[in-house]
JSON list of C-alpha atoms in Angstrom, two decimals:
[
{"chain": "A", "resi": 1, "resn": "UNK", "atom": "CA", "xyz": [-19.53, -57.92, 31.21]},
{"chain": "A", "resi": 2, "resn": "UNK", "atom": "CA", "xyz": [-17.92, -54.95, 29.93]},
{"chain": "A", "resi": 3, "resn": "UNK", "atom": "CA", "xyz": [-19.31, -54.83, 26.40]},
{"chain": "A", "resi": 4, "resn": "UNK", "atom": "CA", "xyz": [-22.57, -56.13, 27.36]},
{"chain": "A", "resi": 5, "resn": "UNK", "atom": "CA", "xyz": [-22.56, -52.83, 29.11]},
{"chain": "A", "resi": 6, "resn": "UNK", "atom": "CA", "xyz": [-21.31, -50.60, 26.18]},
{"chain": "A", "resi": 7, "resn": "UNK", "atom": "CA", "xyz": [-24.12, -53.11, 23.21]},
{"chain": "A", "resi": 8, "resn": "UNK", "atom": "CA", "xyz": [-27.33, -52.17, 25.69]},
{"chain": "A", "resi": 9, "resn": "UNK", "atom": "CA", "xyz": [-26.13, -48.46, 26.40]},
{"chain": "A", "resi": 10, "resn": "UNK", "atom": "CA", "xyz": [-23.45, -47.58, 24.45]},
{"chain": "A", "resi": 11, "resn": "UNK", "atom": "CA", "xyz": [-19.77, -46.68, 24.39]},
{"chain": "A", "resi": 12, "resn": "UNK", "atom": "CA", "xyz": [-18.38, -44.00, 26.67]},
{"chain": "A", "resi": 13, "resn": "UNK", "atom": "CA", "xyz": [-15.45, -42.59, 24.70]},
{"chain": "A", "resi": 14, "resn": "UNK", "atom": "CA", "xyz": [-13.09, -40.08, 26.56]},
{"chain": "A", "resi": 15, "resn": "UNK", "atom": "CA", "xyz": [-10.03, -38.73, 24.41]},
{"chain": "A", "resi": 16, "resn": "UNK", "atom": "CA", "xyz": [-6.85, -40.43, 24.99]},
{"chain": "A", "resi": 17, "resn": "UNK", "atom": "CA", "xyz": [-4.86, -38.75, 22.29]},
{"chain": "A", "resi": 18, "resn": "UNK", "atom": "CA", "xyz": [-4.81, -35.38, 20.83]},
{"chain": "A", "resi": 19, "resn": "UNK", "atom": "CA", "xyz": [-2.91, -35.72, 17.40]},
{"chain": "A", "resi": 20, "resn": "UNK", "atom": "CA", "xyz": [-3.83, -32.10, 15.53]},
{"chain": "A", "resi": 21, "resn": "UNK", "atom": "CA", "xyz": [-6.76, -29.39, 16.99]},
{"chain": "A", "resi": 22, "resn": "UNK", "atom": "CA", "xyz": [-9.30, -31.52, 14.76]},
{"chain": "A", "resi": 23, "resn": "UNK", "atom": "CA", "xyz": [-8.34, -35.38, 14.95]},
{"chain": "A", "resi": 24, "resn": "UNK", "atom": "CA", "xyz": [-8.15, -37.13, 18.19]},
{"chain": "A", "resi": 25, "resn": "UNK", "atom": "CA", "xyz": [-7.92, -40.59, 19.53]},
{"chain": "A", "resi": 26, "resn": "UNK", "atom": "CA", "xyz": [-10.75, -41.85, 22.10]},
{"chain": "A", "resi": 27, "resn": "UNK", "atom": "CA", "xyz": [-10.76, -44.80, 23.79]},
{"chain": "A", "resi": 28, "resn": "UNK", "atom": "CA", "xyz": [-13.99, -46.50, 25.73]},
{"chain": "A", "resi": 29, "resn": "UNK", "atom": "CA", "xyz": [-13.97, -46.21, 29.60]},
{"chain": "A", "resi": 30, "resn": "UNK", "atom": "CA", "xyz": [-15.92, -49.52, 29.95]},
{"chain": "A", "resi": 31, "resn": "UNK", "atom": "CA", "xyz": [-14.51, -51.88, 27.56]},
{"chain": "A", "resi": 32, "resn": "UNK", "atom": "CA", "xyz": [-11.51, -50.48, 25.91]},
{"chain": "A", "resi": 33, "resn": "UNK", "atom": "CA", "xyz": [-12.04, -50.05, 22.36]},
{"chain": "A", "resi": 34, "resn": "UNK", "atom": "CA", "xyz": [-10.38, -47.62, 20.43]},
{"chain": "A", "resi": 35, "resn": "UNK", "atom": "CA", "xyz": [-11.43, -44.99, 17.93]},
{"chain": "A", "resi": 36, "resn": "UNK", "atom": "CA", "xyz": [-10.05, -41.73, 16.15]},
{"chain": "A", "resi": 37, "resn": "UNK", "atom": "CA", "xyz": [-11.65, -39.76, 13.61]},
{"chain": "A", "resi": 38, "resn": "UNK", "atom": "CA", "xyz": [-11.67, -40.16, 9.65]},
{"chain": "A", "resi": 39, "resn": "UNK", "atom": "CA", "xyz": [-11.32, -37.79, 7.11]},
{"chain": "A", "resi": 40, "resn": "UNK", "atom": "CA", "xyz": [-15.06, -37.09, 6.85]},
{"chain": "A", "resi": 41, "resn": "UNK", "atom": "CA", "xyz": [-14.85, -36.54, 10.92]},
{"chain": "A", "resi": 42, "resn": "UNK", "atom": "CA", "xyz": [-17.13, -39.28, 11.76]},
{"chain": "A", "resi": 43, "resn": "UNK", "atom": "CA", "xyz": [-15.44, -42.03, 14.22]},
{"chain": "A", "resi": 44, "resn": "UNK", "atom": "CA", "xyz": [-13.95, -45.20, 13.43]},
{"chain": "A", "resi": 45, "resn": "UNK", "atom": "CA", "xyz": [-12.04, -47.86, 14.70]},
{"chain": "A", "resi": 46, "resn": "UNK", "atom": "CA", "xyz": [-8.55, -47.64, 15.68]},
{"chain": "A", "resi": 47, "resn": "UNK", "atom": "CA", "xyz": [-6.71, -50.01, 12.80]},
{"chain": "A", "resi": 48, "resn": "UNK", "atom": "CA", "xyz": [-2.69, -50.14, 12.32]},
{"chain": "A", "resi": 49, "resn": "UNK", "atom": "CA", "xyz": [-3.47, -48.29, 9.31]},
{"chain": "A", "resi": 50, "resn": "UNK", "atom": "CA", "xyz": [-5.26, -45.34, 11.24]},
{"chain": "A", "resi": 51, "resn": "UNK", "atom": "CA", "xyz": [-2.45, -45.53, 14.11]},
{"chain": "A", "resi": 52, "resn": "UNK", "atom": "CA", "xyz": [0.55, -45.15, 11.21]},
{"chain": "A", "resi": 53, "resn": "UNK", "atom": "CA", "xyz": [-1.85, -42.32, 9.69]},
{"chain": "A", "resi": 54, "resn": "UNK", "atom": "CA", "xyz": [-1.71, -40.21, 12.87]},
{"chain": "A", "resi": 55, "resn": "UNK", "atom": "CA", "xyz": [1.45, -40.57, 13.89]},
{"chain": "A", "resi": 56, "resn": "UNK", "atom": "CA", "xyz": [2.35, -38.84, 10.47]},
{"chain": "A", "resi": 57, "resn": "UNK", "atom": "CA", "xyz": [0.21, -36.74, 11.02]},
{"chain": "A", "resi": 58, "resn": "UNK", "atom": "CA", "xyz": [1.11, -35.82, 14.35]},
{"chain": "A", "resi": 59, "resn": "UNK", "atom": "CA", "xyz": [4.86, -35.56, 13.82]},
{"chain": "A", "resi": 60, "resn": "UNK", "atom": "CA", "xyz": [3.88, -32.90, 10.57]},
{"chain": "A", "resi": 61, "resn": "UNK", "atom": "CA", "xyz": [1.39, -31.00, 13.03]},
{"chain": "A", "resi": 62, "resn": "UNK", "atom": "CA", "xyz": [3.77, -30.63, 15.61]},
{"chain": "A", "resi": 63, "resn": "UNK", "atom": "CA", "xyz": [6.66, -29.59, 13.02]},
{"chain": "A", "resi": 64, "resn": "UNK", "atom": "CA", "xyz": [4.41, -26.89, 11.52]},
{"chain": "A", "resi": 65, "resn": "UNK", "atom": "CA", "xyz": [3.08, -25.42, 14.85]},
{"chain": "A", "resi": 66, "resn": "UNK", "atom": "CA", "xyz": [6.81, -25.41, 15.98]},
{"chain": "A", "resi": 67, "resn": "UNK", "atom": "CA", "xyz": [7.99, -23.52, 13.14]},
{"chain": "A", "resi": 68, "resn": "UNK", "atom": "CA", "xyz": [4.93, -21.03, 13.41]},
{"chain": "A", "resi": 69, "resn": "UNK", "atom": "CA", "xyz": [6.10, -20.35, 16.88]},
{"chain": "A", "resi": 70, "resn": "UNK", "atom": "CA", "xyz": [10.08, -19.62, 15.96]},
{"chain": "A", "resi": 71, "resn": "UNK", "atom": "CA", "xyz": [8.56, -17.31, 13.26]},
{"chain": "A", "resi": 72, "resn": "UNK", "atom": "CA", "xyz": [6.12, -15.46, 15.63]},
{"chain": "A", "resi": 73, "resn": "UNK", "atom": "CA", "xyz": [8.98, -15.09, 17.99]},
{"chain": "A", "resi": 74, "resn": "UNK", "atom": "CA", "xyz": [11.67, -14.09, 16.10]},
{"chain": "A", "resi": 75, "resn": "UNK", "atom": "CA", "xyz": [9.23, -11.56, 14.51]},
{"chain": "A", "resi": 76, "resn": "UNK", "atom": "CA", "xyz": [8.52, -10.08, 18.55]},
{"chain": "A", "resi": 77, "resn": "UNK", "atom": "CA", "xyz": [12.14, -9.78, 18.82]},
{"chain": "A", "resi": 78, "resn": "UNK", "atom": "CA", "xyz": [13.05, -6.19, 17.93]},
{"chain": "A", "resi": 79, "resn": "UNK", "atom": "CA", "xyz": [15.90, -6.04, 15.62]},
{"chain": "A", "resi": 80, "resn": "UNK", "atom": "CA", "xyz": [19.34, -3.88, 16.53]},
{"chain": "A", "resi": 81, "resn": "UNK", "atom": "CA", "xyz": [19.63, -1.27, 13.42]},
{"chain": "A", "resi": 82, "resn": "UNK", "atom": "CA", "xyz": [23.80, -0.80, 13.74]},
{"chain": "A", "resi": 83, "resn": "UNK", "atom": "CA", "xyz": [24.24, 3.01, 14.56]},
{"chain": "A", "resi": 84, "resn": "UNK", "atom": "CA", "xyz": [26.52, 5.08, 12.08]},
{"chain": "A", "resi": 85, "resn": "UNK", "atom": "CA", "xyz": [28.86, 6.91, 14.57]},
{"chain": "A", "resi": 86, "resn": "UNK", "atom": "CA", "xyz": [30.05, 9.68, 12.73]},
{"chain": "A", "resi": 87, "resn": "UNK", "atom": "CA", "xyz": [32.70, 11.11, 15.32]},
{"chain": "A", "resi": 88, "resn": "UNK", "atom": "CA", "xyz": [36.38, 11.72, 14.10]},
{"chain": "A", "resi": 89, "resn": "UNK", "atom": "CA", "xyz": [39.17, 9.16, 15.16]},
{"chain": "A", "resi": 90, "resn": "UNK", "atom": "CA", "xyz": [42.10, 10.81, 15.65]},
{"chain": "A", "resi": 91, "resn": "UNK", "atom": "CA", "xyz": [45.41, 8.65, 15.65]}
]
């Protein structure tokens, strides 16, 4: 009954996955299929293939926007100048 209901009105896809700010996963609420976006940015269906593609490219996305973040932190962090102290030591 379920894709009777999605071939007369159509599929209700609600993202399931978030893999970079551009490609996501969706997945049908009525009868379960799943779909992510290609590299034109149309939809199309979830295959191994496109499952091993975003994991890659999840794992590279999430690398990148961690190292963006150490950078922009370590560049907020003011850095210590030593101070000359030019007093005599006297022994």
């Amino acid at each position: 009954m379920k894709s009777l209901y999605c071939s007369i009105f159509g599929h209700h896809y609600d993202v399931s996955k978030n893999i970079t700010y551009h490609v996501k996963e969706y997945k049908c609420l009525h009868c379960s299929s799943e779909v992510t976006t290609d590299g034109k940015g149309g939809l199309t269906l979830l295959t191994p293939k496109y499952k091993e593609i975003n994991s890659v490219l999840e794992r590279i996305h999430n690398r990148r926007a961690l190292r963006i973040q150490q950078k922009a932190v370590v560049k907020a962090a003011p850095v210590e100048q030593p101070v000359l102290d030019f007093t005599p030591h006297f022994s």
